[in-house]
Short mmCIF file of C-alpha atoms in Angstrom, two decimals:
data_model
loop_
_atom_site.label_atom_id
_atom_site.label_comp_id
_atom_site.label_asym_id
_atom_site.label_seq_id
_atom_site.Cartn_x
_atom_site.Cartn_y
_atom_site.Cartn_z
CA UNK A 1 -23.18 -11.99 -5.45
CA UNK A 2 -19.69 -11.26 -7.26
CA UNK A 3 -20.59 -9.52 -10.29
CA UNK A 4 -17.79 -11.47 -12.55
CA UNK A 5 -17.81 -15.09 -13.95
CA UNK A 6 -16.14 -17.28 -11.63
CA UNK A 7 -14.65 -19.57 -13.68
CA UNK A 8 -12.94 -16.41 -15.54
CA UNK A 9 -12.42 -14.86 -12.34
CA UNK A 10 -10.80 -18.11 -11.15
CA UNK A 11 -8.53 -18.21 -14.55
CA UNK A 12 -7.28 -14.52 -14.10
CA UNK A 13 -5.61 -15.40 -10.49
CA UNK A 14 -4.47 -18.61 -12.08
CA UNK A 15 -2.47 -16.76 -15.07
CA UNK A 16 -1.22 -13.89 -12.62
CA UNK A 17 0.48 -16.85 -10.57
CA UNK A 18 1.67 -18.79 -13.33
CA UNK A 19 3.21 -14.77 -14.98
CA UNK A 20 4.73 -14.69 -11.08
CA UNK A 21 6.01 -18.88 -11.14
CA UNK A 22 7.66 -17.40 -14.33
CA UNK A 23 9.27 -14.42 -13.11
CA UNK A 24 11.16 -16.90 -10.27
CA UNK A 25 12.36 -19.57 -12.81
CA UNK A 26 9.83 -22.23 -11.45
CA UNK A 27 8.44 -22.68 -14.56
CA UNK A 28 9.33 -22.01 -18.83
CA UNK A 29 8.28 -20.07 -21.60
CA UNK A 30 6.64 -22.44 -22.89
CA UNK A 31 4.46 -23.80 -19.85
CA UNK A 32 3.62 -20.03 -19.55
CA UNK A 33 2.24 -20.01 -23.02
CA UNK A 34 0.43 -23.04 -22.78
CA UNK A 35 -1.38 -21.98 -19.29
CA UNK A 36 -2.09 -18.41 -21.05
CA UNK A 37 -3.75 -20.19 -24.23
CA UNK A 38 -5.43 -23.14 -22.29
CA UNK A 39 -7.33 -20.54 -19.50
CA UNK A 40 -8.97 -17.20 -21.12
CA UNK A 41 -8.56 -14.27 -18.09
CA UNK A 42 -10.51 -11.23 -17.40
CA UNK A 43 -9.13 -8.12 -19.20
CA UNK A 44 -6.66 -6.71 -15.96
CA UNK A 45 -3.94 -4.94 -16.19
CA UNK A 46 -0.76 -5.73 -14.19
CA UNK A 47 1.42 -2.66 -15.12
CA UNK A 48 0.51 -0.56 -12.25
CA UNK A 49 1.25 2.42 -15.08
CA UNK A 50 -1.20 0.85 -17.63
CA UNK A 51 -3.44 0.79 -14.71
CA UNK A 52 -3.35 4.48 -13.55
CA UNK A 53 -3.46 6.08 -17.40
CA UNK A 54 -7.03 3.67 -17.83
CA UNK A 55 -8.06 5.57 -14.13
CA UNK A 56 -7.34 9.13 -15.72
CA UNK A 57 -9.59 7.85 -18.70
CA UNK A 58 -11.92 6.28 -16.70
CA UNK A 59 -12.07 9.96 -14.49
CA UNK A 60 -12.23 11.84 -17.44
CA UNK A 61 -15.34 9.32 -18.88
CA UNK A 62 -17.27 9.96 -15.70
CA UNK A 63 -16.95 13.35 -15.49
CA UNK A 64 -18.37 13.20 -19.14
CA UNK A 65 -21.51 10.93 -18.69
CA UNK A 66 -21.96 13.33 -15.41
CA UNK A 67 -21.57 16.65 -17.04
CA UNK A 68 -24.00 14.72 -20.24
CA UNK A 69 -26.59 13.56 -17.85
CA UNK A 70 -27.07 17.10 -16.19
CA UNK A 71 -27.28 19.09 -18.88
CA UNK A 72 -29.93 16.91 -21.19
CA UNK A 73 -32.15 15.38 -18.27
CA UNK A 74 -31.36 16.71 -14.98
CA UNK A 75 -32.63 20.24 -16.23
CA UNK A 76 -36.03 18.43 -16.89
CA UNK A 77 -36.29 16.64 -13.23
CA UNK A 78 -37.37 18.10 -9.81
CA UNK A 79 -34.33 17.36 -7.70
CA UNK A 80 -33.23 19.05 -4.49
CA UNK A 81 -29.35 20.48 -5.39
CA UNK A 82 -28.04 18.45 -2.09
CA UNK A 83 -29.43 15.26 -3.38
CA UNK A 84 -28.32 14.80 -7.13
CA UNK A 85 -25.21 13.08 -6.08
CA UNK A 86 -27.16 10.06 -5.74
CA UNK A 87 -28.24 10.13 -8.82
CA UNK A 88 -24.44 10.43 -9.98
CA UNK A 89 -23.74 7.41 -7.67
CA UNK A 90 -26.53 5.40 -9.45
CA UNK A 91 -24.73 5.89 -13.05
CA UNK A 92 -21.58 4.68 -11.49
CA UNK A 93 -23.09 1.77 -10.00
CA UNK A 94 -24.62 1.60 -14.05
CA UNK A 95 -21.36 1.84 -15.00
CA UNK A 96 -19.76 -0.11 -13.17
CA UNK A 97 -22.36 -3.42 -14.09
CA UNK A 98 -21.60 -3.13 -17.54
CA UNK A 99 -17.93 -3.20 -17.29
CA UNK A 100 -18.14 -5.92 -14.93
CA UNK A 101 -20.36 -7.55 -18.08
CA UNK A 102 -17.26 -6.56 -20.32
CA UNK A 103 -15.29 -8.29 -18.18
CA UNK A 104 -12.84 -5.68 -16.80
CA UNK A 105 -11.39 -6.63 -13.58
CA UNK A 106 -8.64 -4.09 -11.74
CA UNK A 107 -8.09 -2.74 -15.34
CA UNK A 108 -8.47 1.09 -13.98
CA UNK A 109 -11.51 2.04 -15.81
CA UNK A 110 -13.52 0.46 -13.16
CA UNK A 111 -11.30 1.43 -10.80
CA UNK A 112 -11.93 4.88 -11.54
CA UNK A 113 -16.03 4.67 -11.38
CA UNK A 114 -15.57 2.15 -8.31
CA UNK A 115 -13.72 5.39 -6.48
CA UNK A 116 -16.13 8.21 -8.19
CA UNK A 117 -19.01 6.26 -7.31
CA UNK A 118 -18.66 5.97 -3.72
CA UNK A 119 -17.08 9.61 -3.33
CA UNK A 120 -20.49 10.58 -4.94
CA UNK A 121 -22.39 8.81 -2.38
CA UNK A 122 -20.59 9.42 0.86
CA UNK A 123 -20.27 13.17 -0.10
CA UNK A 124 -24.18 13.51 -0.73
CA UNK A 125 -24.86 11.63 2.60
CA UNK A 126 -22.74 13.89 4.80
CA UNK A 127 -24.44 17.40 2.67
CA UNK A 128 -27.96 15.77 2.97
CA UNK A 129 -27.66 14.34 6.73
CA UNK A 130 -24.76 16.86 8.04
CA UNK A 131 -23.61 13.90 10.24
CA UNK A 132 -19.96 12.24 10.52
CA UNK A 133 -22.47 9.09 11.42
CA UNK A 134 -23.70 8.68 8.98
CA UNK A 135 -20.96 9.04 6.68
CA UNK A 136 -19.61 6.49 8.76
CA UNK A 137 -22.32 3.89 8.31
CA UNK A 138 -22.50 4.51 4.86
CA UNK A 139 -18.94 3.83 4.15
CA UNK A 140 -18.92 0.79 5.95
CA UNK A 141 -22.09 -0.36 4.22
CA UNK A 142 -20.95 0.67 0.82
CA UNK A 143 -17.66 -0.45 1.08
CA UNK A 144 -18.14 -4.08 2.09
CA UNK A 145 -21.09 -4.38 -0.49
CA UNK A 146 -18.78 -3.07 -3.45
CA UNK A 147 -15.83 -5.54 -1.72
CA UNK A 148 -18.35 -8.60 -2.02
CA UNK A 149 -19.45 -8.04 -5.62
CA UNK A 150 -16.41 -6.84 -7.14
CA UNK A 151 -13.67 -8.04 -5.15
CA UNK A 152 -12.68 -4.53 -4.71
CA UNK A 153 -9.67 -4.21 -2.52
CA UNK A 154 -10.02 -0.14 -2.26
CA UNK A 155 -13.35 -0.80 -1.73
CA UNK A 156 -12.80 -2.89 1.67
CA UNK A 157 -10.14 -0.66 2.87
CA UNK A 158 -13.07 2.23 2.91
CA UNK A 159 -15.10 -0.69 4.90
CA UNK A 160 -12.45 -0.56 7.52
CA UNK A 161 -11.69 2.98 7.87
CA UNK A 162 -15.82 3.52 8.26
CA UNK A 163 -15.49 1.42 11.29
CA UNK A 164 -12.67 3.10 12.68
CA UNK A 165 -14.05 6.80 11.60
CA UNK A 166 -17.17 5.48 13.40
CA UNK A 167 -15.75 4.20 16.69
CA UNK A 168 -13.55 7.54 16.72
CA UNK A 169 -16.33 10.02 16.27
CA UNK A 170 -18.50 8.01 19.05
CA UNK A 171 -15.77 8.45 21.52
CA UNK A 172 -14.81 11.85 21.03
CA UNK A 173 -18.32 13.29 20.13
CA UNK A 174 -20.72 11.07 22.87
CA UNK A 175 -18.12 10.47 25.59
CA UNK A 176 -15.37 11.94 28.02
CA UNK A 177 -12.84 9.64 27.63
CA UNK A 178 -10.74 10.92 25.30
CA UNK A 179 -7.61 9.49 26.44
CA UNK A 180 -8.85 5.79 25.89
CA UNK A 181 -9.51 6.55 22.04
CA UNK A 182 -5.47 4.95 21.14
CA UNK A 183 -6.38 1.96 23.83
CA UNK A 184 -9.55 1.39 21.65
CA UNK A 185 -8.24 1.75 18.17
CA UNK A 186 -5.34 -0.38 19.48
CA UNK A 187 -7.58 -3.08 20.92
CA UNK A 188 -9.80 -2.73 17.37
CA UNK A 189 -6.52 -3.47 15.54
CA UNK A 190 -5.92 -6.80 17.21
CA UNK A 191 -9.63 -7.73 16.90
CA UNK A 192 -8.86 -7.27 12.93
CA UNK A 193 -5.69 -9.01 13.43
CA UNK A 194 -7.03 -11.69 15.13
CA UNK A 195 -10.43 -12.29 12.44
CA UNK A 196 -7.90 -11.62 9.55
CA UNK A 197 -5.94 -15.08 11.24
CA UNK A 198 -9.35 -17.14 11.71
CA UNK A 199 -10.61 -16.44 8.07
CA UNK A 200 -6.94 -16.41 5.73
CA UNK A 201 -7.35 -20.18 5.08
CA UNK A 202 -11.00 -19.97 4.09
CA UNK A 203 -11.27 -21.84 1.22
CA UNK A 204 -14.12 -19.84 -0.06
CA UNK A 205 -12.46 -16.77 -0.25
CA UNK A 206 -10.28 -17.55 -2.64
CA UNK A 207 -10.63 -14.93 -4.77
CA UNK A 208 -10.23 -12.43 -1.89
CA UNK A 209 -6.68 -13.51 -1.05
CA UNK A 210 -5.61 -9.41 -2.06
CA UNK A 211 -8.19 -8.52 0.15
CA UNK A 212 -6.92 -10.06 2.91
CA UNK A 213 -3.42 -9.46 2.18
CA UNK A 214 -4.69 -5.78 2.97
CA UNK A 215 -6.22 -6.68 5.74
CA UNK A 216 -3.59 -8.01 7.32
CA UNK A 217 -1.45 -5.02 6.35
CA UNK A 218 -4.32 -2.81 7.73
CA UNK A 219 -4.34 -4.39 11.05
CA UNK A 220 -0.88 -3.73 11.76
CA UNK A 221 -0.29 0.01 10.68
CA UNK A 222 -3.75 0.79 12.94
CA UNK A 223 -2.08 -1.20 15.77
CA UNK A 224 1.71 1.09 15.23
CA UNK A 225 -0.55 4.33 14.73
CA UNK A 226 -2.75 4.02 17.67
CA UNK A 227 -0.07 3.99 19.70
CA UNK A 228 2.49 6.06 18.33
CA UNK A 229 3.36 9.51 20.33
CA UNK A 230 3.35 11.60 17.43
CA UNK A 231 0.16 10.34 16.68
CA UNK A 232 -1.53 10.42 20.03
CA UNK A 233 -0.17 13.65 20.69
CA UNK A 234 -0.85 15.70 17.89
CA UNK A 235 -4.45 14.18 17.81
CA UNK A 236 -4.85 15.41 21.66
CA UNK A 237 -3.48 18.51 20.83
CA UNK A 238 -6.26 18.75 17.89
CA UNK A 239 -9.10 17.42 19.79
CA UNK A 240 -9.35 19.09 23.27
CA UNK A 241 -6.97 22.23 22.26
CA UNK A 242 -4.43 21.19 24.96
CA UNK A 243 -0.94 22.54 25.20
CA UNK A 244 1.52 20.23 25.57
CA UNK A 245 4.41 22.15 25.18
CA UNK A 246 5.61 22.14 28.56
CA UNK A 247 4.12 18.96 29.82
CA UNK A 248 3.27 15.34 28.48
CA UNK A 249 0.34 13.23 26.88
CA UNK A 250 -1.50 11.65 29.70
CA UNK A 251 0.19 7.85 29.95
CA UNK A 252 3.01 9.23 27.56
CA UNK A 253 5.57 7.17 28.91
CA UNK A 254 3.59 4.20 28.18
CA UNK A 255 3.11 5.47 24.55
CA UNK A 256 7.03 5.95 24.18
CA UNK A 257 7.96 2.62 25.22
CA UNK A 258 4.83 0.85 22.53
CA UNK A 259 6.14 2.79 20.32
CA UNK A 260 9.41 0.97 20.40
CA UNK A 261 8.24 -2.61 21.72
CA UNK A 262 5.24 -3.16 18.94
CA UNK A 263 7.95 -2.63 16.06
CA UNK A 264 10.61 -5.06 17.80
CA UNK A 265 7.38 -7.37 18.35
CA UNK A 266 6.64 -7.48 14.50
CA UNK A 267 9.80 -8.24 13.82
CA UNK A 268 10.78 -11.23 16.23
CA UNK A 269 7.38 -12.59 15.12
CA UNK A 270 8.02 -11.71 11.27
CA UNK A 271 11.57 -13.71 11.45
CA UNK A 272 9.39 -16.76 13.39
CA UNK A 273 6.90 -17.20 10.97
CA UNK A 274 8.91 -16.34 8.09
CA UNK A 275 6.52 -13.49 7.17
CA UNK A 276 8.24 -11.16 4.87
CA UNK A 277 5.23 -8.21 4.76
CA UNK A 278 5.11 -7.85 8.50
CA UNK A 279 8.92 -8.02 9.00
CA UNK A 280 9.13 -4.68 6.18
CA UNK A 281 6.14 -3.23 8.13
CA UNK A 282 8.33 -3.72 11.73
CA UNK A 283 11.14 -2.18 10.06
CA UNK A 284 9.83 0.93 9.04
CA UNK A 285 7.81 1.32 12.02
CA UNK A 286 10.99 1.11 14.16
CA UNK A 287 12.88 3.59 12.39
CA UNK A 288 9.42 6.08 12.35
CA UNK A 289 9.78 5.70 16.41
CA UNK A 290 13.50 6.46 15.89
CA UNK A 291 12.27 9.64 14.45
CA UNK A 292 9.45 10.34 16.52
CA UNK A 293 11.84 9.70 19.73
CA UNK A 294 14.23 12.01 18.04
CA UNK A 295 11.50 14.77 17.39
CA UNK A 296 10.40 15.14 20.66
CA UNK A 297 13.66 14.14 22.72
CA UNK A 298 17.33 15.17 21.08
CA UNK A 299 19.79 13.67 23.52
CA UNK A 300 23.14 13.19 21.37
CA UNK A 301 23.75 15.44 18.38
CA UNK A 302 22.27 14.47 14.83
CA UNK A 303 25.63 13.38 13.81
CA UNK A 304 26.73 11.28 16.30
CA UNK A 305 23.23 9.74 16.51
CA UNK A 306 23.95 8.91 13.07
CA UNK A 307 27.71 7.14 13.54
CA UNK A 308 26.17 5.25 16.03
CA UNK A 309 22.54 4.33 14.50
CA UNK A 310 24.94 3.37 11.46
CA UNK A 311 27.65 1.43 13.27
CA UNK A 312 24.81 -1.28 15.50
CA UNK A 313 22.91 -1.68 12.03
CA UNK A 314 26.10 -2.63 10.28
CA UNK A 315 27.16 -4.86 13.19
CA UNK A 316 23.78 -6.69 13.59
CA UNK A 317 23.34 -7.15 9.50
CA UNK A 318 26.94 -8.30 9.58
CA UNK A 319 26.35 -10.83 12.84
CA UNK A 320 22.60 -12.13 10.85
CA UNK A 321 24.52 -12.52 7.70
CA UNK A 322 27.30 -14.42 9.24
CA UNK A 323 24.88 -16.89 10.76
CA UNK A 324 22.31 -17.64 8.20
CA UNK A 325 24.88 -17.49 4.45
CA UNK A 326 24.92 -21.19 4.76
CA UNK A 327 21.08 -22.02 5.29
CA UNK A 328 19.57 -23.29 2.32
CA UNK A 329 16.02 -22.91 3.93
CA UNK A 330 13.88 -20.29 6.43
CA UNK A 331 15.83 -17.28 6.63
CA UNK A 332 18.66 -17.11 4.54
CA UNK A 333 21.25 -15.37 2.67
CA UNK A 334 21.00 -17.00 -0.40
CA UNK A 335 19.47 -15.55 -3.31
CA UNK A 336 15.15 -15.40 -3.60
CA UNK A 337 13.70 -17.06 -6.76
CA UNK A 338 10.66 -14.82 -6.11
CA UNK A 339 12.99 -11.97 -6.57
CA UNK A 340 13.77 -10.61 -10.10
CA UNK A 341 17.49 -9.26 -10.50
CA UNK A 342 17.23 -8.90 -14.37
CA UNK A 343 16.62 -5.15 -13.60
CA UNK A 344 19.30 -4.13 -11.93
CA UNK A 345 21.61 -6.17 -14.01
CA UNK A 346 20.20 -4.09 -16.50
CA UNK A 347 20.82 -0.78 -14.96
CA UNK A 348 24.54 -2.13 -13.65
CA UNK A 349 25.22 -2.69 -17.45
CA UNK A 350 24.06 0.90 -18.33
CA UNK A 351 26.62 2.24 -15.63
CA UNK A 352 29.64 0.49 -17.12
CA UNK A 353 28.42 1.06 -20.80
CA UNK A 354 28.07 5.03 -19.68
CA UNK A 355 31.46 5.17 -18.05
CA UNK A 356 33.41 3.36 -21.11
CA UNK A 357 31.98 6.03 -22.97
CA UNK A 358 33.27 8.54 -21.00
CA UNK A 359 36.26 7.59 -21.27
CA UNK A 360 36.45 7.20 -24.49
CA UNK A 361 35.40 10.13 -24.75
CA UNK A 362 37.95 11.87 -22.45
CA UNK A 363 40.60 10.00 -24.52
CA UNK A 364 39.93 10.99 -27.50
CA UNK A 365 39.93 14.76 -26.66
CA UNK A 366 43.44 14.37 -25.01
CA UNK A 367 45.34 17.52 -25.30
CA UNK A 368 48.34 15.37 -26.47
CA UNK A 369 47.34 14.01 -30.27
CA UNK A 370 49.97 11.07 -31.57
CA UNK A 371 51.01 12.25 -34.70
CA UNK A 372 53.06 14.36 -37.35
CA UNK A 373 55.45 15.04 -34.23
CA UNK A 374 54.07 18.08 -32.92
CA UNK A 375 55.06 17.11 -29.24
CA UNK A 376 58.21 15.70 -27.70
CA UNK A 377 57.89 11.90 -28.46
CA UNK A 378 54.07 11.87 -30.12
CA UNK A 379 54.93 10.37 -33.00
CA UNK A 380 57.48 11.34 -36.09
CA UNK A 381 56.78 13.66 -38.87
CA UNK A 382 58.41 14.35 -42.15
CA UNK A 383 60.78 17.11 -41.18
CA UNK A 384 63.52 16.57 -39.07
#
């Protein structure tokens, strides 16, 4: 079903984890070298800008073949208007199986005509059916197919936003119960959670490990964003064109108080299972309820809200630091091979090379020259 030779397919995650072994000193040069010539990869590109210049081309080479195709053979063929974007969707999907034949894998060429492709389709479905349905089942169709057989990470994503975008428009479009839509996104988000925990040590997805990376990652910003006031209240406010200005969200206070305890839950469990994306993900959904709290409820003034927020953050990093410096393993203080400083040794060389020159500079334009004795004491000159 995957589209790409699995023993190449296989060999490209091997080289991108011996590149990443490399980058944290686990391994040399040399075994690099010897892994790279021993195991040929798929052509991929791991410079994220590399990546996005091939998606421009790869935009601008489907727009061609589109704007091609409809002027030579689409002026010849009896097509309704609203239903040539399948046939756009079928050159993609063209496309897309010869590049996969090429061999390019996450290289942004086929990233581009993976993303055209389905915008094609799920655009042509909603003008030809004029249902959110629809759109829905075709997304989550389409995007687990295009997942399967080209381990498309993007592609899954859409697979899981069709399912929520279809629960959503069931409940607000078929039902009354409006205010159980965050309880049911919420309760979806642990279902994910919980599947994503059940299937990460499949040995047979393998080469889906990015996949369910995002997954995981998925899971826990629906669960934070179901329940988050801003959310739920803005959504309310769009939904059943309620006023909320001088009254609450139905269950608000229960919203406030997720808000809060789902980030602190991420965390403690983060710092227990030593899991480094979910303890970012806590962190910055703490300090977006911070902000949301703030939004809606301004108790202190901004700057004294600051002193304080400042002063317990220093305190706790200081009281953490103080107990885990010495612990050579979990959670500690001591530097991470998977973490490459040679950057900002770089850029804290630049700063001291830029300020020597600056003051060389400065010295050299003194407004005191040494010399031929023009000031008191600069120097002596040949007249007395």
């Amino acid at each position: 079903m995957i589209a790409y030779n699995k023993t190449l397919l296989e060999n490209t995650f091997l080289v991108s984890e011996a590149i990443d072994l490399k980058k944290s000193n686990f391994i040399q040069e040399a075994d690099l070298s010897k892994i790279k010539s021993e195991l040929e990869p798929l052509k991929t590109s791991r410079n994220i800008f590399v990546r996005f210049g091939f998606l421009l081309l790869g935009s601008l080479m489907f727009s061609s073949i589109v704007g091609f195709f409809s002027v030579t053979i689409l002026n010849n063929l009896v097509l309704k208007n609203n239903s040539v974007g399948f046939v756009f969707a079928a050159l993609g999907i063209i496309v897309l199986e010869l590049l996969a034949r090429q061999n390019f894998f996450r290289h942004g060429l086929d990233d581009a005509f993976l993303i055209a492709t389905q915008m094609c389709f799920y655009i042509t479905v909603f003008i030809v059916t004029e249902s959110k349905i629809a759109v829905a089942i075709a997304m989550i169709i389409m995007g687990l197919t295009f997942t399967i057989r080209y381990v498309s990470t993007l592609s899954f994503l859409v697979f899981l936003s069709g399912i929520v975008f279809l629960v959503g428009v069931l409940l607000i479009d078929y039902t009354t119960i409006l205010s159980a839509l965050p309880f049911v996104l919420l309760a979806i988000a642990i279902g994910f959670y919980n599947i994503h925990q059940k299937i990460k040590n499949n040995e047979e997805l393998n080469f889906f490990r990015n996949v369910l990376d995002w997954f995981f990652i998925f899971s826990l910003i629906l669960g934070y964003a179901s329940i988050n006031y801003y959310v739920v209240r803005t959504l309310s406010e769009e939904l059943v064109n309620a006023d909320y200005s001088k009254s609450d969200v139905p269950f608000g206070w229960i919203f406030n108080l997720l808000m809060f305890f789902l980030p602190i839950g991420y965390v403690i469990y983060a710092l227990k299972t030593k899991n480094r994306t979910m303890l970012y993900i806590g962190s910055l959904t703490f300090v977006l309820s911070v902000a949301t709290f703030r939004y809606y409820h301004n108790i202190i003034l901004a700057e004294w809200a600051l002193i304080l927020a400042g002063g317990l953050i220093f305190g706790a990093v200081y009281f953490v630091i103080q107990k885990i410096k010495h612990q050579p393993t979990g959670i500690t203080f001591l530097p991470d091979h998977t973490t490459n400083t040679a950057m900002l040794h770089t850029v804290e060389a630049l700063i001291v090379n830029s300020q020597n020159r600056l003051h060389a500079q400065a010295t050299q334009d003194s407004d005191m020259p040494f010399g031929g004795g023009g000031f008191s004491g600069g120097g002596a000159g040949e007249h007395f």
